[in-house]
PDB file of N, CA and C in Angstrom:
ATOM      1  N   UNK A   1     -76.067 121.679  76.643  1.00 56.00           N
ATOM      2  CA  UNK A   1     -76.969 122.450  76.199  1.00 56.00           C
ATOM      3  C   UNK A   1     -78.462 123.126  77.312  1.00 56.00           C
ATOM      4  N   UNK A   2     -78.192 124.094  78.493  1.00 66.00           N
ATOM      5  CA  UNK A   2     -78.230 124.135  80.112  1.00 66.00           C
ATOM      6  C   UNK A   2     -79.680 124.024  79.537  1.00 66.00           C
ATOM      7  N   UNK A   3     -80.441 124.832  78.170  1.00 74.00           N
ATOM      8  CA  UNK A   3     -81.973 124.793  78.484  1.00 74.00           C
ATOM      9  C   UNK A   3     -82.359 123.462  77.943  1.00 74.00           C
ATOM     10  N   UNK A   4     -82.022 122.609  76.930  1.00 74.00           N
ATOM     11  CA  UNK A   4     -82.217 121.624  76.679  1.00 74.00           C
ATOM     12  C   UNK A   4     -81.927 120.299  77.777  1.00 74.00           C
ATOM     13  N   UNK A   5     -81.139 120.460  78.633  1.00 74.00           N
ATOM     14  CA  UNK A   5     -81.266 119.578  79.798  1.00 74.00           C
ATOM     15  C   UNK A   5     -82.388 120.429  81.034  1.00 74.00           C
ATOM     16  N   UNK A   6     -82.844 121.300  80.759  1.00 78.00           N
ATOM     17  CA  UNK A   6     -83.886 121.371  81.726  1.00 78.00           C
ATOM     18  C   UNK A   6     -85.357 121.401  81.376  1.00 78.00           C
ATOM     19  N   UNK A   7     -85.561 121.151  79.600  1.00 79.00           N
ATOM     20  CA  UNK A   7     -86.585 121.086  79.345  1.00 79.00           C
ATOM     21  C   UNK A   7     -86.625 119.130  79.767  1.00 79.00           C
ATOM     22  N   UNK A   8     -85.537 119.027  79.031  1.00 75.00           N
ATOM     23  CA  UNK A   8     -86.074 116.770  79.628  1.00 75.00           C
ATOM     24  C   UNK A   8     -85.832 116.440  80.801  1.00 75.00           C
ATOM     25  N   UNK A   9     -85.724 117.625  82.339  1.00 77.00           N
ATOM     26  CA  UNK A   9     -85.961 117.559  83.273  1.00 77.00           C
ATOM     27  C   UNK A   9     -87.373 117.406  83.705  1.00 77.00           C
ATOM     28  N   UNK A  10     -88.607 118.837  82.997  1.00 77.00           N
ATOM     29  CA  UNK A  10     -89.904 118.425  82.804  1.00 77.00           C
ATOM     30  C   UNK A  10     -90.324 116.650  82.892  1.00 77.00           C
ATOM     31  N   UNK A  11     -89.623 116.307  82.010  1.00 78.00           N
ATOM     32  CA  UNK A  11     -90.200 115.265  80.895  1.00 78.00           C
ATOM     33  C   UNK A  11     -91.392 115.031  79.529  1.00 78.00           C
ATOM     34  N   UNK A  12     -91.739 116.279  78.765  1.00 86.00           N
ATOM     35  CA  UNK A  12     -92.637 116.302  78.308  1.00 86.00           C
ATOM     36  C   UNK A  12     -92.425 116.181  76.413  1.00 86.00           C
ATOM     37  N   UNK A  13     -90.634 116.286  76.805  1.00 89.00           N
ATOM     38  CA  UNK A  13     -89.616 115.987  75.634  1.00 89.00           C
ATOM     39  C   UNK A  13     -89.063 115.192  75.544  1.00 89.00           C
ATOM     40  N   UNK A  14     -88.648 114.692  74.134  1.00 91.00           N
ATOM     41  CA  UNK A  14     -88.379 113.626  73.717  1.00 91.00           C
ATOM     42  C   UNK A  14     -86.760 114.376  72.968  1.00 91.00           C
ATOM     43  N   UNK A  15     -86.232 113.761  73.667  1.00 90.00           N
ATOM     44  CA  UNK A  15     -84.535 113.159  72.730  1.00 90.00           C
ATOM     45  C   UNK A  15     -84.254 112.946  71.611  1.00 90.00           C
ATOM     46  N   UNK A  16     -84.272 112.877  69.672  1.00 93.00           N
ATOM     47  CA  UNK A  16     -84.480 112.735  68.832  1.00 93.00           C
ATOM     48  C   UNK A  16     -82.622 112.879  68.865  1.00 93.00           C
ATOM     49  N   UNK A  17     -81.986 111.189  68.762  1.00 91.00           N
ATOM     50  CA  UNK A  17     -80.316 111.433  68.649  1.00 91.00           C
ATOM     51  C   UNK A  17     -80.753 111.460  66.596  1.00 91.00           C
ATOM     52  N   UNK A  18     -79.932 111.950  66.270  1.00 93.00           N
ATOM     53  CA  UNK A  18     -80.222 111.754  64.441  1.00 93.00           C
ATOM     54  C   UNK A  18     -78.283 111.399  63.931  1.00 93.00           C
ATOM     55  N   UNK A  19     -77.489 110.781  65.363  1.00 91.00           N
ATOM     56  CA  UNK A  19     -76.769 110.458  65.181  1.00 91.00           C
ATOM     57  C   UNK A  19     -76.350 108.810  64.611  1.00 91.00           C
ATOM     58  N   UNK A  20     -75.638 107.872  63.532  1.00 89.00           N
ATOM     59  CA  UNK A  20     -75.913 106.495  63.921  1.00 89.00           C
ATOM     60  C   UNK A  20     -74.850 106.138  64.619  1.00 89.00           C
ATOM     61  N   UNK A  21     -76.247 104.601  64.555  1.00 84.00           N
ATOM     62  CA  UNK A  21     -75.745 103.593  66.379  1.00 84.00           C
ATOM     63  C   UNK A  21     -74.151 103.691  66.256  1.00 84.00           C
ATOM     64  N   UNK A  22     -73.963 103.367  65.519  1.00 84.00           N
ATOM     65  CA  UNK A  22     -72.055 103.211  66.565  1.00 84.00           C
ATOM     66  C   UNK A  22     -71.792 104.081  66.405  1.00 84.00           C
ATOM     67  N   UNK A  23     -71.607 105.830  66.055  1.00 83.00           N
ATOM     68  CA  UNK A  23     -71.144 107.093  67.179  1.00 83.00           C
ATOM     69  C   UNK A  23     -72.012 106.819  68.879  1.00 83.00           C
ATOM     70  N   UNK A  24     -73.204 106.559  68.901  1.00 70.00           N
ATOM     71  CA  UNK A  24     -74.292 106.666  69.684  1.00 70.00           C
ATOM     72  C   UNK A  24     -72.856 105.567  70.813  1.00 70.00           C
ATOM     73  N   UNK A  25     -72.512 104.350  70.060  1.00 72.00           N
ATOM     74  CA  UNK A  25     -72.250 103.687  71.301  1.00 72.00           C
ATOM     75  C   UNK A  25     -70.995 104.107  71.153  1.00 72.00           C
ATOM     76  N   UNK A  26     -70.098 104.779  70.615  1.00 76.00           N
ATOM     77  CA  UNK A  26     -68.832 105.128  71.029  1.00 76.00           C
ATOM     78  C   UNK A  26     -68.458 105.919  71.464  1.00 76.00           C
ATOM     79  N   UNK A  27     -69.095 108.198  71.701  1.00 75.00           N
ATOM     80  CA  UNK A  27     -69.569 108.511  72.108  1.00 75.00           C
ATOM     81  C   UNK A  27     -70.238 108.479  73.549  1.00 75.00           C
ATOM     82  N   UNK A  28     -71.267 107.710  73.417  1.00 70.00           N
ATOM     83  CA  UNK A  28     -72.261 107.652  74.537  1.00 70.00           C
ATOM     84  C   UNK A  28     -73.494 108.674  74.186  1.00 70.00           C
ATOM     85  N   UNK A  29     -74.733 108.425  75.265  1.00 70.00           N
ATOM     86  CA  UNK A  29     -76.057 109.226  75.053  1.00 70.00           C
ATOM     87  C   UNK A  29     -76.404 109.634  76.011  1.00 70.00           C
ATOM     88  N   UNK A  30     -76.972 110.720  75.937  1.00 68.00           N
ATOM     89  CA  UNK A  30     -77.031 111.955  76.760  1.00 68.00           C
ATOM     90  C   UNK A  30     -78.334 110.613  78.292  1.00 68.00           C
ATOM     91  N   UNK A  31     -77.659 111.533  79.351  1.00 67.00           N
ATOM     92  CA  UNK A  31     -78.790 110.518  80.613  1.00 67.00           C
ATOM     93  C   UNK A  31     -79.457 111.501  80.231  1.00 67.00           C
ATOM     94  N   UNK A  32     -81.089 111.021  80.613  1.00 67.00           N
ATOM     95  CA  UNK A  32     -82.449 111.589  80.511  1.00 67.00           C
ATOM     96  C   UNK A  32     -82.951 110.845  81.548  1.00 67.00           C
ATOM     97  N   UNK A  33     -83.311 111.803  82.350  1.00 63.00           N
ATOM     98  CA  UNK A  33     -84.322 110.866  83.789  1.00 63.00           C
ATOM     99  C   UNK A  33     -85.315 109.798  83.448  1.00 63.00           C
ATOM    100  N   UNK A  34     -85.831 108.809  84.520  1.00 66.00           N
ATOM    101  CA  UNK A  34     -86.382 107.741  83.645  1.00 66.00           C
ATOM    102  C   UNK A  34     -88.055 108.615  82.953  1.00 66.00           C
ATOM    103  N   UNK A  35     -88.374 108.948  83.731  1.00 62.00           N
ATOM    104  CA  UNK A  35     -89.865 109.077  82.969  1.00 62.00           C
ATOM    105  C   UNK A  35     -89.893 110.524  82.641  1.00 62.00           C
ATOM    106  N   UNK A  36     -90.971 111.279  81.698  1.00 67.00           N
ATOM    107  CA  UNK A  36     -91.008 111.231  80.664  1.00 67.00           C
ATOM    108  C   UNK A  36     -90.649 110.880  78.863  1.00 67.00           C
ATOM    109  N   UNK A  37     -91.225 111.280  78.396  1.00 76.00           N
ATOM    110  CA  UNK A  37     -90.643 110.438  76.625  1.00 76.00           C
ATOM    111  C   UNK A  37     -89.636 110.222  76.098  1.00 76.00           C
ATOM    112  N   UNK A  38     -88.191 110.517  76.665  1.00 80.00           N
ATOM    113  CA  UNK A  38     -87.006 109.606  76.792  1.00 80.00           C
ATOM    114  C   UNK A  38     -86.398 109.692  75.051  1.00 80.00           C
ATOM    115  N   UNK A  39     -85.184 108.730  75.298  1.00 85.00           N
ATOM    116  CA  UNK A  39     -85.103 108.519  74.023  1.00 85.00           C
ATOM    117  C   UNK A  39     -84.298 108.604  73.284  1.00 85.00           C
ATOM    118  N   UNK A  40     -84.568 108.800  71.974  1.00 87.00           N
ATOM    119  CA  UNK A  40     -84.783 108.053  70.723  1.00 87.00           C
ATOM    120  C   UNK A  40     -83.910 107.984  69.542  1.00 87.00           C
ATOM    121  N   UNK A  41     -83.460 106.956  69.238  1.00 88.00           N
ATOM    122  CA  UNK A  41     -81.956 107.248  67.236  1.00 88.00           C
ATOM    123  C   UNK A  41     -83.056 106.897  66.371  1.00 88.00           C
ATOM    124  N   UNK A  42     -82.172 107.745  66.038  1.00 92.00           N
ATOM    125  CA  UNK A  42     -83.379 107.189  63.728  1.00 92.00           C
ATOM    126  C   UNK A  42     -82.594 108.202  63.072  1.00 92.00           C
ATOM    127  N   UNK A  43     -80.872 107.588  62.595  1.00 91.00           N
ATOM    128  CA  UNK A  43     -79.931 108.227  61.938  1.00 91.00           C
ATOM    129  C   UNK A  43     -80.805 108.743  60.559  1.00 91.00           C
ATOM    130  N   UNK A  44     -80.139 109.833  60.790  1.00 92.00           N
ATOM    131  CA  UNK A  44     -80.550 110.752  59.759  1.00 92.00           C
ATOM    132  C   UNK A  44     -80.006 111.100  58.049  1.00 92.00           C
ATOM    133  N   UNK A  45     -78.511 110.712  58.969  1.00 90.00           N
ATOM    134  CA  UNK A  45     -77.215 110.804  56.696  1.00 90.00           C
ATOM    135  C   UNK A  45     -76.916 109.475  57.385  1.00 90.00           C
ATOM    136  N   UNK A  46     -77.273 108.463  56.302  1.00 90.00           N
ATOM    137  CA  UNK A  46     -76.631 106.935  56.061  1.00 90.00           C
ATOM    138  C   UNK A  46     -75.504 106.781  54.566  1.00 90.00           C
ATOM    139  N   UNK A  47     -74.691 106.031  54.821  1.00 88.00           N
ATOM    140  CA  UNK A  47     -73.451 105.748  53.694  1.00 88.00           C
ATOM    141  C   UNK A  47     -74.320 105.058  52.251  1.00 88.00           C
ATOM    142  N   UNK A  48     -74.234 105.749  51.530  1.00 85.00           N
ATOM    143  CA  UNK A  48     -74.871 105.481  50.060  1.00 85.00           C
ATOM    144  C   UNK A  48     -74.057 105.154  49.284  1.00 85.00           C
ATOM    145  N   UNK A  49     -74.043 105.399  47.966  1.00 88.00           N
ATOM    146  CA  UNK A  49     -73.444 104.360  46.887  1.00 88.00           C
ATOM    147  C   UNK A  49     -72.117 106.335  47.050  1.00 88.00           C
ATOM    148  N   UNK A  50     -72.658 107.289  47.547  1.00 87.00           N
ATOM    149  CA  UNK A  50     -71.868 107.980  47.009  1.00 87.00           C
ATOM    150  C   UNK A  50     -70.907 108.955  48.216  1.00 87.00           C
ATOM    151  N   UNK A  51     -71.259 108.864  48.741  1.00 89.00           N
ATOM    152  CA  UNK A  51     -71.117 108.575  50.149  1.00 89.00           C
ATOM    153  C   UNK A  51     -72.269 108.436  51.075  1.00 89.00           C
ATOM    154  N   UNK A  52     -71.936 109.268  52.212  1.00 89.00           N
ATOM    155  CA  UNK A  52     -73.323 110.194  53.788  1.00 89.00           C
ATOM    156  C   UNK A  52     -74.232 111.343  52.664  1.00 89.00           C
ATOM    157  N   UNK A  53     -75.791 110.784  52.886  1.00 90.00           N
ATOM    158  CA  UNK A  53     -76.836 110.727  52.402  1.00 90.00           C
ATOM    159  C   UNK A  53     -77.983 110.639  53.359  1.00 90.00           C
ATOM    160  N   UNK A  54     -78.155 112.169  53.132  1.00 93.00           N
ATOM    161  CA  UNK A  54     -79.942 111.961  53.822  1.00 93.00           C
ATOM    162  C   UNK A  54     -80.732 112.527  52.783  1.00 93.00           C
ATOM    163  N   UNK A  55     -81.422 110.940  53.152  1.00 93.00           N
ATOM    164  CA  UNK A  55     -82.441 110.687  52.802  1.00 93.00           C
ATOM    165  C   UNK A  55     -84.563 111.131  53.546  1.00 93.00           C
ATOM    166  N   UNK A  56     -84.518 112.646  53.091  1.00 95.00           N
ATOM    167  CA  UNK A  56     -85.540 113.095  54.395  1.00 95.00           C
ATOM    168  C   UNK A  56     -86.946 112.814  54.054  1.00 95.00           C
ATOM    169  N   UNK A  57     -87.188 112.401  52.911  1.00 95.00           N
ATOM    170  CA  UNK A  57     -88.431 111.453  52.943  1.00 95.00           C
ATOM    171  C   UNK A  57     -88.010 109.819  53.364  1.00 95.00           C
ATOM    172  N   UNK A  58     -87.525 108.958  53.486  1.00 95.00           N
ATOM    173  CA  UNK A  58     -87.371 107.866  54.341  1.00 95.00           C
ATOM    174  C   UNK A  58     -86.712 108.312  55.910  1.00 95.00           C
ATOM    175  N   UNK A  59     -86.369 108.768  56.110  1.00 95.00           N
ATOM    176  CA  UNK A  59     -86.352 109.461  57.779  1.00 95.00           C
ATOM    177  C   UNK A  59     -87.110 109.603  57.780  1.00 95.00           C
ATOM    178  N   UNK A  60     -88.087 111.050  57.372  1.00 97.00           N
ATOM    179  CA  UNK A  60     -89.345 111.747  58.037  1.00 97.00           C
ATOM    180  C   UNK A  60     -90.405 110.281  58.408  1.00 97.00           C
ATOM    181  N   UNK A  61     -90.040 109.608  57.704  1.00 97.00           N
ATOM    182  CA  UNK A  61     -91.216 108.108  57.463  1.00 97.00           C
ATOM    183  C   UNK A  61     -90.695 107.478  58.468  1.00 97.00           C
ATOM    184  N   UNK A  62     -89.425 107.146  59.467  1.00 96.00           N
ATOM    185  CA  UNK A  62     -89.047 106.974  60.383  1.00 96.00           C
ATOM    186  C   UNK A  62     -90.059 106.777  61.595  1.00 96.00           C
ATOM    187  N   UNK A  63     -88.908 108.480  61.482  1.00 97.00           N
ATOM    188  CA  UNK A  63     -89.450 109.637  62.752  1.00 97.00           C
ATOM    189  C   UNK A  63     -90.836 109.267  62.872  1.00 97.00           C
ATOM    190  N   UNK A  64     -92.013 109.371  61.752  1.00 97.00           N
ATOM    191  CA  UNK A  64     -93.369 109.954  62.009  1.00 97.00           C
ATOM    192  C   UNK A  64     -94.181 107.948  62.935  1.00 97.00           C
ATOM    193  N   UNK A  65     -93.625 106.928  62.468  1.00 96.00           N
ATOM    194  CA  UNK A  65     -93.260 105.166  63.504  1.00 96.00           C
ATOM    195  C   UNK A  65     -93.242 105.884  64.494  1.00 96.00           C
ATOM    196  N   UNK A  66     -92.095 106.574  65.001  1.00 94.00           N
ATOM    197  CA  UNK A  66     -91.808 106.353  66.580  1.00 94.00           C
ATOM    198  C   UNK A  66     -92.804 107.605  67.298  1.00 94.00           C
ATOM    199  N   UNK A  67     -92.911 109.335  66.564  1.00 95.00           N
ATOM    200  CA  UNK A  67     -93.521 110.844  67.082  1.00 95.00           C
ATOM    201  C   UNK A  67     -94.714 110.169  65.891  1.00 95.00           C
ATOM    202  N   UNK A  68     -95.295 109.808  66.177  1.00 96.00           N
ATOM    203  CA  UNK A  68     -97.119 110.004  65.095  1.00 96.00           C
ATOM    204  C   UNK A  68     -97.716 111.330  65.305  1.00 96.00           C
ATOM    205  N   UNK A  69     -97.543 111.457  66.651  1.00 95.00           N
ATOM    206  CA  UNK A  69     -98.520 112.874  66.922  1.00 95.00           C
ATOM    207  C   UNK A  69     -97.955 113.869  67.041  1.00 95.00           C
ATOM    208  N   UNK A  70     -97.576 114.713  65.872  1.00 96.00           N
ATOM    209  CA  UNK A  70     -97.140 116.500  65.321  1.00 96.00           C
ATOM    210  C   UNK A  70     -96.920 117.455  66.851  1.00 96.00           C
ATOM    211  N   UNK A  71     -97.709 116.963  67.994  1.00 96.00           N
ATOM    212  CA  UNK A  71     -97.578 117.985  68.818  1.00 96.00           C
ATOM    213  C   UNK A  71     -96.635 117.299  70.075  1.00 96.00           C
ATOM    214  N   UNK A  72     -95.918 115.745  69.777  1.00 95.00           N
ATOM    215  CA  UNK A  72     -95.074 115.305  70.620  1.00 95.00           C
ATOM    216  C   UNK A  72     -93.647 116.622  70.656  1.00 95.00           C
ATOM    217  N   UNK A  73     -92.934 117.022  71.607  1.00 94.00           N
ATOM    218  CA  UNK A  73     -92.162 117.936  71.858  1.00 94.00           C
ATOM    219  C   UNK A  73     -90.315 117.534  71.432  1.00 94.00           C
ATOM    220  N   UNK A  74     -90.090 117.804  70.034  1.00 95.00           N
ATOM    221  CA  UNK A  74     -89.255 117.242  70.654  1.00 95.00           C
ATOM    222  C   UNK A  74     -87.071 118.149  70.488  1.00 95.00           C
ATOM    223  N   UNK A  75     -86.549 117.456  70.714  1.00 91.00           N
ATOM    224  CA  UNK A  75     -85.306 118.078  71.317  1.00 91.00           C
ATOM    225  C   UNK A  75     -84.126 117.436  69.954  1.00 91.00           C
ATOM    226  N   UNK A  76     -83.907 118.023  68.900  1.00 93.00           N
ATOM    227  CA  UNK A  76     -82.576 116.749  67.842  1.00 93.00           C
ATOM    228  C   UNK A  76     -81.316 117.713  68.583  1.00 93.00           C
ATOM    229  N   UNK A  77     -80.240 116.129  68.917  1.00 87.00           N
ATOM    230  CA  UNK A  77     -78.938 116.471  68.824  1.00 87.00           C
ATOM    231  C   UNK A  77     -78.731 115.306  67.634  1.00 87.00           C
ATOM    232  N   UNK A  78     -77.428 115.079  67.434  1.00 87.00           N
ATOM    233  CA  UNK A  78     -76.175 114.748  67.008  1.00 87.00           C
ATOM    234  C   UNK A  78     -75.045 115.069  67.887  1.00 87.00           C
ATOM    235  N   UNK A  79     -73.836 114.578  66.539  1.00 81.00           N
ATOM    236  CA  UNK A  79     -72.394 115.738  67.351  1.00 81.00           C
ATOM    237  C   UNK A  79     -72.020 116.792  67.138  1.00 81.00           C
ATOM    238  N   UNK A  80     -72.354 117.557  66.468  1.00 79.00           N
ATOM    239  CA  UNK A  80     -72.069 118.716  66.489  1.00 79.00           C
ATOM    240  C   UNK A  80     -72.666 119.953  66.177  1.00 79.00           C
ATOM    241  N   UNK A  81     -73.957 118.983  65.170  1.00 76.00           N
ATOM    242  CA  UNK A  81     -74.748 120.100  65.255  1.00 76.00           C
ATOM    243  C   UNK A  81     -75.268 120.638  63.504  1.00 76.00           C
ATOM    244  N   UNK A  82     -74.880 119.627  62.655  1.00 85.00           N
ATOM    245  CA  UNK A  82     -75.095 120.383  60.847  1.00 85.00           C
ATOM    246  C   UNK A  82     -76.010 119.322  60.754  1.00 85.00           C
ATOM    247  N   UNK A  83     -76.268 117.418  61.161  1.00 91.00           N
ATOM    248  CA  UNK A  83     -77.059 117.320  60.883  1.00 91.00           C
ATOM    249  C   UNK A  83     -78.632 117.192  61.486  1.00 91.00           C
ATOM    250  N   UNK A  84     -78.224 118.193  62.950  1.00 92.00           N
ATOM    251  CA  UNK A  84     -79.983 118.373  63.953  1.00 92.00           C
ATOM    252  C   UNK A  84     -80.530 119.078  62.828  1.00 92.00           C
ATOM    253  N   UNK A  85     -79.345 119.981  62.955  1.00 94.00           N
ATOM    254  CA  UNK A  85     -80.360 121.240  62.003  1.00 94.00           C
ATOM    255  C   UNK A  85     -81.081 120.704  60.378  1.00 94.00           C
ATOM    256  N   UNK A  86     -81.031 119.849  59.919  1.00 94.00           N
ATOM    257  CA  UNK A  86     -80.956 119.373  58.455  1.00 94.00           C
ATOM    258  C   UNK A  86     -82.562 118.569  59.532  1.00 94.00           C
ATOM    259  N   UNK A  87     -82.262 118.323  59.665  1.00 95.00           N
ATOM    260  CA  UNK A  87     -83.316 117.087  60.141  1.00 95.00           C
ATOM    261  C   UNK A  87     -84.458 117.660  61.196  1.00 95.00           C
ATOM    262  N   UNK A  88     -84.250 119.075  62.175  1.00 95.00           N
ATOM    263  CA  UNK A  88     -85.048 119.756  62.695  1.00 95.00           C
ATOM    264  C   UNK A  88     -85.807 120.299  61.518  1.00 95.00           C
ATOM    265  N   UNK A  89     -85.411 120.871  60.663  1.00 96.00           N
ATOM    266  CA  UNK A  89     -85.967 121.924  59.397  1.00 96.00           C
ATOM    267  C   UNK A  89     -87.040 120.426  58.539  1.00 96.00           C
ATOM    268  N   UNK A  90     -86.647 119.057  58.509  1.00 97.00           N
ATOM    269  CA  UNK A  90     -87.156 118.627  57.823  1.00 97.00           C
ATOM    270  C   UNK A  90     -88.787 117.894  58.816  1.00 97.00           C
ATOM    271  N   UNK A  91     -88.638 117.879  60.036  1.00 97.00           N
ATOM    272  CA  UNK A  91     -89.548 118.340  61.354  1.00 97.00           C
ATOM    273  C   UNK A  91     -90.576 119.455  61.178  1.00 97.00           C
ATOM    274  N   UNK A  92     -89.709 120.370  60.819  1.00 97.00           N
ATOM    275  CA  UNK A  92     -90.844 121.430  61.448  1.00 97.00           C
ATOM    276  C   UNK A  92     -91.330 121.798  59.876  1.00 97.00           C
ATOM    277  N   UNK A  93     -91.498 121.043  58.508  1.00 97.00           N
ATOM    278  CA  UNK A  93     -91.168 121.803  57.620  1.00 97.00           C
ATOM    279  C   UNK A  93     -93.466 120.093  57.755  1.00 97.00           C
ATOM    280  N   UNK A  94     -92.610 119.305  58.312  1.00 97.00           N
ATOM    281  CA  UNK A  94     -93.479 118.668  58.171  1.00 97.00           C
ATOM    282  C   UNK A  94     -94.312 118.652  58.888  1.00 97.00           C
ATOM    283  N   UNK A  95     -94.485 120.165  59.584  1.00 97.00           N
ATOM    284  CA  UNK A  95     -95.862 119.832  60.529  1.00 97.00           C
ATOM    285  C   UNK A  95     -95.205 119.840  62.286  1.00 97.00           C
ATOM    286  N   UNK A  96     -94.677 119.141  62.605  1.00 97.00           N
ATOM    287  CA  UNK A  96     -93.503 119.310  63.999  1.00 97.00           C
ATOM    288  C   UNK A  96     -93.872 120.441  64.273  1.00 97.00           C
ATOM    289  N   UNK A  97     -94.863 121.098  66.274  1.00 94.00           N
ATOM    290  CA  UNK A  97     -95.132 122.110  65.847  1.00 94.00           C
ATOM    291  C   UNK A  97     -93.912 122.615  66.939  1.00 94.00           C
ATOM    292  N   UNK A  98     -93.535 121.345  67.549  1.00 95.00           N
ATOM    293  CA  UNK A  98     -92.620 122.102  68.867  1.00 95.00           C
ATOM    294  C   UNK A  98     -90.925 121.700  68.336  1.00 95.00           C
ATOM    295  N   UNK A  99     -90.098 122.109  67.926  1.00 96.00           N
ATOM    296  CA  UNK A  99     -88.871 121.115  67.672  1.00 96.00           C
ATOM    297  C   UNK A  99     -88.029 121.825  67.742  1.00 96.00           C
ATOM    298  N   UNK A 100     -86.612 121.794  68.824  1.00 91.00           N
ATOM    299  CA  UNK A 100     -85.458 122.510  69.703  1.00 91.00           C
ATOM    300  C   UNK A 100     -84.324 121.617  68.878  1.00 91.00           C
ATOM    301  N   UNK A 101     -83.530 122.100  68.662  1.00 90.00           N
ATOM    302  CA  UNK A 101     -82.620 121.473  67.535  1.00 90.00           C
ATOM    303  C   UNK A 101     -80.839 122.761  68.431  1.00 90.00           C
ATOM    304  N   UNK A 102     -80.350 121.604  68.577  1.00 82.00           N
ATOM    305  CA  UNK A 102     -78.833 121.742  69.559  1.00 82.00           C
ATOM    306  C   UNK A 102     -77.969 122.469  68.544  1.00 82.00           C
ATOM    307  N   UNK A 103     -77.332 123.784  68.599  1.00 73.00           N
ATOM    308  CA  UNK A 103     -76.894 123.853  67.874  1.00 73.00           C
ATOM    309  C   UNK A 103     -75.406 123.334  67.148  1.00 73.00           C
ATOM    310  N   UNK A 104     -74.735 122.722  69.051  1.00 68.00           N
ATOM    311  CA  UNK A 104     -73.368 122.357  69.084  1.00 68.00           C
ATOM    312  C   UNK A 104     -73.632 121.167  68.889  1.00 68.00           C
ATOM    313  N   UNK A 105     -74.585 120.380  68.951  1.00 58.00           N
ATOM    314  CA  UNK A 105     -75.081 119.142  68.149  1.00 58.00           C
ATOM    315  C   UNK A 105     -75.633 118.247  69.677  1.00 58.00           C
TER     316      UNK A 105
END
């Protein structure tokens, strides 16, 4: 997304990847500038006893350790946009003020 790339260039926005680590290794991670808030991986949907599950409370707790400041500007992405939509909604509901979700992942 061109808008996201431009925002990351500014250096104020962090990229929050909600894919699993093995997906990042298999498909790569976005190239980001060396300055700014950078790239962070906090997987949202994880394998569970009944398949892939999204434990919103546990995920949010992990995100809060990485981004305790709810004014941090976040770009949320995944592979196709399904997980990032759910994750962005959890962040907004938790009071994170500036959340941009990548529609196409």
